[in-house]
XYZ file of C-alpha atoms in Angstrom:
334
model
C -11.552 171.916 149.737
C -14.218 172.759 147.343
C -11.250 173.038 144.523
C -10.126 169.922 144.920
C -13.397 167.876 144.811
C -14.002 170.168 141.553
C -10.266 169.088 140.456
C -11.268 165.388 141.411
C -12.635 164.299 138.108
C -9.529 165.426 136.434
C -7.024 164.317 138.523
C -8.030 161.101 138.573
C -8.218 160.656 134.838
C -5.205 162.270 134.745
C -3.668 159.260 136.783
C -5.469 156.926 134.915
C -3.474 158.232 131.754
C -0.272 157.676 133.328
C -1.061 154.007 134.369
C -2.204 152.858 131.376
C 0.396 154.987 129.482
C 2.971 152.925 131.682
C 1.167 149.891 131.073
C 1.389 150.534 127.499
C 5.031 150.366 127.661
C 5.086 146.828 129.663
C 2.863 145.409 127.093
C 4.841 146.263 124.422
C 7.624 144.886 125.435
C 5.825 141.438 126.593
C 4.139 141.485 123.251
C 7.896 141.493 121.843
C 9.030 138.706 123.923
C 6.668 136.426 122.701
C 3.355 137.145 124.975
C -0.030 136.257 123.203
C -2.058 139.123 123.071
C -5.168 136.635 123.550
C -3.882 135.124 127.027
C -2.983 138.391 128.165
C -6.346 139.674 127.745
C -8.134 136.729 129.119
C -5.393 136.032 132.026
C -5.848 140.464 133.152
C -9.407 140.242 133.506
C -9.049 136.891 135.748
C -6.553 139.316 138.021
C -9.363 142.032 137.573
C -12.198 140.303 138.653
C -10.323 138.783 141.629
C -9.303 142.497 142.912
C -13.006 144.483 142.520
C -15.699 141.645 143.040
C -14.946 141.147 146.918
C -15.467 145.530 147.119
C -18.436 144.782 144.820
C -19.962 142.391 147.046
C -19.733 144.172 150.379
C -19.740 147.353 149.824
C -23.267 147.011 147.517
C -24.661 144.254 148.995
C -27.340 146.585 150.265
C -27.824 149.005 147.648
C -27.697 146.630 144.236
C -30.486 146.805 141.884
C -31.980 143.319 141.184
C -30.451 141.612 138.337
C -33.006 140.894 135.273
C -32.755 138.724 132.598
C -32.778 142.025 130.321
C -30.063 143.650 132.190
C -28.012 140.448 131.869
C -28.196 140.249 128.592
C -26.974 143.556 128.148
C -23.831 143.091 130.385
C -22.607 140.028 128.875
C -22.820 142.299 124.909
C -20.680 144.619 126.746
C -18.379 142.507 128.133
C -17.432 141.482 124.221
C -17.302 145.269 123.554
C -14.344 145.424 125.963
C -12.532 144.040 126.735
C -13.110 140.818 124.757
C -13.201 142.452 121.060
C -11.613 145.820 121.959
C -8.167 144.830 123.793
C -7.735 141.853 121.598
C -7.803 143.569 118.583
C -5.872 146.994 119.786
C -3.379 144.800 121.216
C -2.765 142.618 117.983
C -2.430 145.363 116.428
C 0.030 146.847 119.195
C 2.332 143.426 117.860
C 2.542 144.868 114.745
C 3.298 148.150 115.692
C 4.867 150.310 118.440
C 3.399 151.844 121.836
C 3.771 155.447 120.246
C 1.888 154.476 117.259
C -0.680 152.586 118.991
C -1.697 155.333 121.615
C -1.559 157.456 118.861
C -4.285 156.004 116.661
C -6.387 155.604 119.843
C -6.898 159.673 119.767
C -9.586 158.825 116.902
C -11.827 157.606 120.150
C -13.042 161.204 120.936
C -13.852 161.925 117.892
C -15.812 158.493 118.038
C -17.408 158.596 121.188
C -18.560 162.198 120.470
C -20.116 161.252 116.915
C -21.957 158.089 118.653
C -23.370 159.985 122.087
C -24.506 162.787 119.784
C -26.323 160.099 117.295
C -27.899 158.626 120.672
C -28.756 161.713 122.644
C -25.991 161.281 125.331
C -24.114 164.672 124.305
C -25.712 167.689 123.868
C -25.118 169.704 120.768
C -26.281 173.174 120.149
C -24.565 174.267 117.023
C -25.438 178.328 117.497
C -23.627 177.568 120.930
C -20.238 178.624 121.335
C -19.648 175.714 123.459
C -20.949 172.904 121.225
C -18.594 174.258 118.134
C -15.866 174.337 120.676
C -16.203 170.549 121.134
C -16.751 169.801 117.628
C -13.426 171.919 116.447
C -11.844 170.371 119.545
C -12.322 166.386 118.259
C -11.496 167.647 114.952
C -8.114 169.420 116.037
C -7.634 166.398 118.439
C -7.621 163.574 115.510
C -5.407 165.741 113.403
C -3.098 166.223 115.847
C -3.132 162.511 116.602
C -3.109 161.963 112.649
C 0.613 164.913 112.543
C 2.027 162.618 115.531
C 1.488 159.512 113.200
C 2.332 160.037 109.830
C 4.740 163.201 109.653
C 7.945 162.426 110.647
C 10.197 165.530 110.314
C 13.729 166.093 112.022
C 14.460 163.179 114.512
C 15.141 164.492 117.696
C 18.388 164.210 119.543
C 17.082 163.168 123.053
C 20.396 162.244 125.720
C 18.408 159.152 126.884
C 18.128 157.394 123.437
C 21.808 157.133 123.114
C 21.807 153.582 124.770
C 22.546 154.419 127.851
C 19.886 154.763 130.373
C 17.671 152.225 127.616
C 15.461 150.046 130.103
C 14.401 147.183 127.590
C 16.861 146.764 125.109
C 15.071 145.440 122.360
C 13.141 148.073 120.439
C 10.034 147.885 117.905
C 10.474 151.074 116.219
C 11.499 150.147 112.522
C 7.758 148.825 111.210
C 7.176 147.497 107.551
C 4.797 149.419 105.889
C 2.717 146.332 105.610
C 2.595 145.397 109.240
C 2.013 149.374 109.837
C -1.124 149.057 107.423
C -2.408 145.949 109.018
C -1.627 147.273 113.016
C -3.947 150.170 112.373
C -6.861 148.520 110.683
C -6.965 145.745 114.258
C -6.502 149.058 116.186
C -9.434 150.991 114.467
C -11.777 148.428 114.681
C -10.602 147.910 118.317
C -11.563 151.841 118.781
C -14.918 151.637 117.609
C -15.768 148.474 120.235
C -14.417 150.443 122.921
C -16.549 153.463 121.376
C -19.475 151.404 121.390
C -18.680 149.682 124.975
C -18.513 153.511 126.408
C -21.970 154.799 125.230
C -23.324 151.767 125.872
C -21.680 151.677 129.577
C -23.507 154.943 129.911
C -26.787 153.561 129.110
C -26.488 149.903 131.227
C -25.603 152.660 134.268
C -28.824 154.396 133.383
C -30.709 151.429 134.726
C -27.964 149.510 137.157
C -26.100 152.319 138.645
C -23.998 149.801 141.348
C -20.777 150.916 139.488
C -18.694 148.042 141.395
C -20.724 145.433 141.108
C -21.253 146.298 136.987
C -17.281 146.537 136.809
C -17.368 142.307 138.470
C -19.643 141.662 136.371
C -17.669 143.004 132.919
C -14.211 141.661 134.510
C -16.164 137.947 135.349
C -17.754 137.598 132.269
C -14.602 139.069 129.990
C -12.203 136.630 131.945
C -14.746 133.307 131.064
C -15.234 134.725 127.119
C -11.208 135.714 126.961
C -10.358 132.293 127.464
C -12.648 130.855 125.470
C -11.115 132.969 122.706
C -7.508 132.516 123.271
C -8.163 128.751 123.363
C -9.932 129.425 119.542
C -7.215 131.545 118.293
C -4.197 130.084 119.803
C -5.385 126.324 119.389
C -3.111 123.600 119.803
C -0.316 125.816 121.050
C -0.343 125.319 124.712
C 3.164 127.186 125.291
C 1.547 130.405 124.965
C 0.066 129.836 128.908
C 3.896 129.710 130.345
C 3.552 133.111 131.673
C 4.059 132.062 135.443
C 8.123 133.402 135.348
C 9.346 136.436 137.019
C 9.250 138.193 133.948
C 7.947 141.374 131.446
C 4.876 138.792 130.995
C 3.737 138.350 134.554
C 3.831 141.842 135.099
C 1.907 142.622 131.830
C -0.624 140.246 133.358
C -0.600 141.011 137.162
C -0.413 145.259 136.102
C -3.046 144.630 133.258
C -5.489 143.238 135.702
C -4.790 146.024 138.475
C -5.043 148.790 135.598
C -8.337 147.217 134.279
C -9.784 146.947 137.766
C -9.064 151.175 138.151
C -10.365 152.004 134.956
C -13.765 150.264 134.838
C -14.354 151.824 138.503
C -12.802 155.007 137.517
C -14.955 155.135 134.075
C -17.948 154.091 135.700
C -18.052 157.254 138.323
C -17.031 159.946 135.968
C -19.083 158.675 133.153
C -22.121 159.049 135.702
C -20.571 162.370 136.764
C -19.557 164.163 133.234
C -20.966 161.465 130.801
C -18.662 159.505 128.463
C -16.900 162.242 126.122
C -15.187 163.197 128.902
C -13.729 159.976 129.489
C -12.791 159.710 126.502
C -11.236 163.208 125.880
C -8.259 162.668 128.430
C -7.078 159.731 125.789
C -4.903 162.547 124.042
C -2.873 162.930 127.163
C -1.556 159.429 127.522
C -0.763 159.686 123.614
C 1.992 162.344 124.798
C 2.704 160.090 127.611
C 3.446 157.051 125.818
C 5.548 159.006 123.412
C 7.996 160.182 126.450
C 7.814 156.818 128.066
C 8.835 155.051 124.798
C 11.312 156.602 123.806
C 12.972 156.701 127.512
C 11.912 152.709 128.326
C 12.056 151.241 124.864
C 14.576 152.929 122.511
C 11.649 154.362 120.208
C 12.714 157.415 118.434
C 10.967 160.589 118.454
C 10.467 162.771 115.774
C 9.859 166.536 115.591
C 6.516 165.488 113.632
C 5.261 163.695 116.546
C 6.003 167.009 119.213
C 4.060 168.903 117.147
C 1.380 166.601 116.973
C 1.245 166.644 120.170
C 0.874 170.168 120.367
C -2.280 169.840 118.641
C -3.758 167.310 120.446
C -2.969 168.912 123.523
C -4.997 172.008 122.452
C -7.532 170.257 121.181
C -8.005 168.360 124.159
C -8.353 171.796 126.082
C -11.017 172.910 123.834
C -13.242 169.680 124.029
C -13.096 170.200 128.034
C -13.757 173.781 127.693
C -17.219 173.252 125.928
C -17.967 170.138 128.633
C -17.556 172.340 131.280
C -20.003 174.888 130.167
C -22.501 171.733 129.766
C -21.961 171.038 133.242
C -22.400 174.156 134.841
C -26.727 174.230 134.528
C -26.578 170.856 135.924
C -24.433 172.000 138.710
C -26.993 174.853 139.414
């Protein structure tokens, strides 16, 4: 018993990675049939905030910090962080892309997350410690992994299940201009770095309002009124982009998006208490090699050797990051 609440932490980002790696895959495809990235957003969070904020309420009615003026303030900046700014951009950029290639580039957010918690004192770094270079090597071997699986191709791989076959969504995204490949990662970068930025400052907000639950209504509540506001912005005058109500890949984007975003803010906010927020953002590798499986099973993308051996890397380097974490968290544990 005392394995598996040690295993608990890693389990369940472990399932977190394969729900948003499948969720990856239905957005993709919804993006392709004509889904606005904007309404999606704003139209998740509404789904998110109607799932968590009855838990929030009742289960920390008695234990929620009062609400200051301050504390507002700071919950409504990271609301914009993500998912406002974040998803918006990352899934623009998704449009102009594929799944693979998005997850991919999202690998950079170790590396992103570690540089920002070390700048404000949220991850310790010794550098005489064999630990601290282990994390440091690990988020470099980690992005150049993620940078192998991107850009070197190599031999495509033969796989039986991207003969046509057993091909789940028929229409596939995975010849990209080299313009639109440019533009996709620039919307996903800057997409990274909010998300960065909303995970050390997550960790701080939880530093003074620790109700996880009710900070996780709050984000979905205030991200649903500021997604909408946005959409209506970007998309203005083009009201056919909020037909999404059909028993199609766009509903479920929507309906799984909001579910997915409901897990991950509660799932975040506990281990990012727990383990602090580079190791919430280490286990991003993993759905990388996810996606990449998924994709090329669900939406016809093919797989190079280049991107195997990418993942390879990342893999190891993903090992090495949680290898020095865990030798932070054992004095703590004592």
């Amino acid at each position: 018993m005392n394995f598996f609440y040690k295993s608990l932490p890693y389990l369940a980002m472990i399932f977190l990675q394969l729900i948003l790696s499948f969720l990856s895959i239905i957005v993709k495809h919804a993006l392709d049939e004509g889904l606005s990235p904007h309404v999606l957003v704003a139209l998740r969070m509404i789904v998110a905030a109607i799932l968590v904020s009855p838990f929030a309420i009742v289960i920390e009615r008695n234990t929620r910090p009062t609400m200051t003026f301050s504390t507002f303030s700071k919950i409504v900046l990271l609301s914009l962080f993500e998912p406002v700014f974040s998803q918006n951009l990352y899934y623009t950029g998704m449009k102009y892309t594929t799944a693979t290639f998005t997850v991919a580039m999202s690998n950079i957010l170790p590396a992103m997350t570690f540089i920002m918690a070390w700048i404000f004192g949220l991850e310790i770094v010794k550098l005489r410690k064999l630990h601290s270079l282990a994390k440091i090597l690990g988020t470099l071997v980690t992005v150049g992994g993620a940078m192998i699986m991107t850009f070197v191709k190599g031999v495509l791989l033969d796989l039986p299940w991207t003969n046509g076959g057993t091909i789940i969504f028929k229409k596939s995204a995975s010849d990209v201009k080299h313009t639109d490949l440019i533009k996709g990662a620039v919307l996903i970068l800057v997409g990274l770095f909010c998300w960065a930025c909303f995970i050390i400052f997550h960790a701080h907000i939880l530093s003074s309002y620790p109700s996880v639950l009710s900070l996780a209504a709050l984000v979905c509540i205030l991200s649903s009124m500021e997604g909408i506001i946005l959409a209506f912005l970007v998309e203005r005058g083009n009201t056919k982009i909020w037909s999404i109500f059909n028993l199609d890949a766009k509903l479920l984007a929507v309906i799984f998006g909001g579910i997915v975003s409901c897990l991950t803010y509660l799932i975040m906010g506990w281990l990012t208490k727990k383990r602090g927020p580079v190791f919430v953002s280490a286990f991003n590798p993993l759905g990388m090699v996810l996606v990449a499986i998924f994709s090329s099973f669900f939406l016809a993308e093919r797989l190079f050797l280049g991107r195997v051996l990418g993942a390879a890397a990342i893999i190891i380097g993903l090992y090495m990051v949680l290898c020095g974490k865990s030798k932070d968290q054992r004095p703590s544990n004592s």
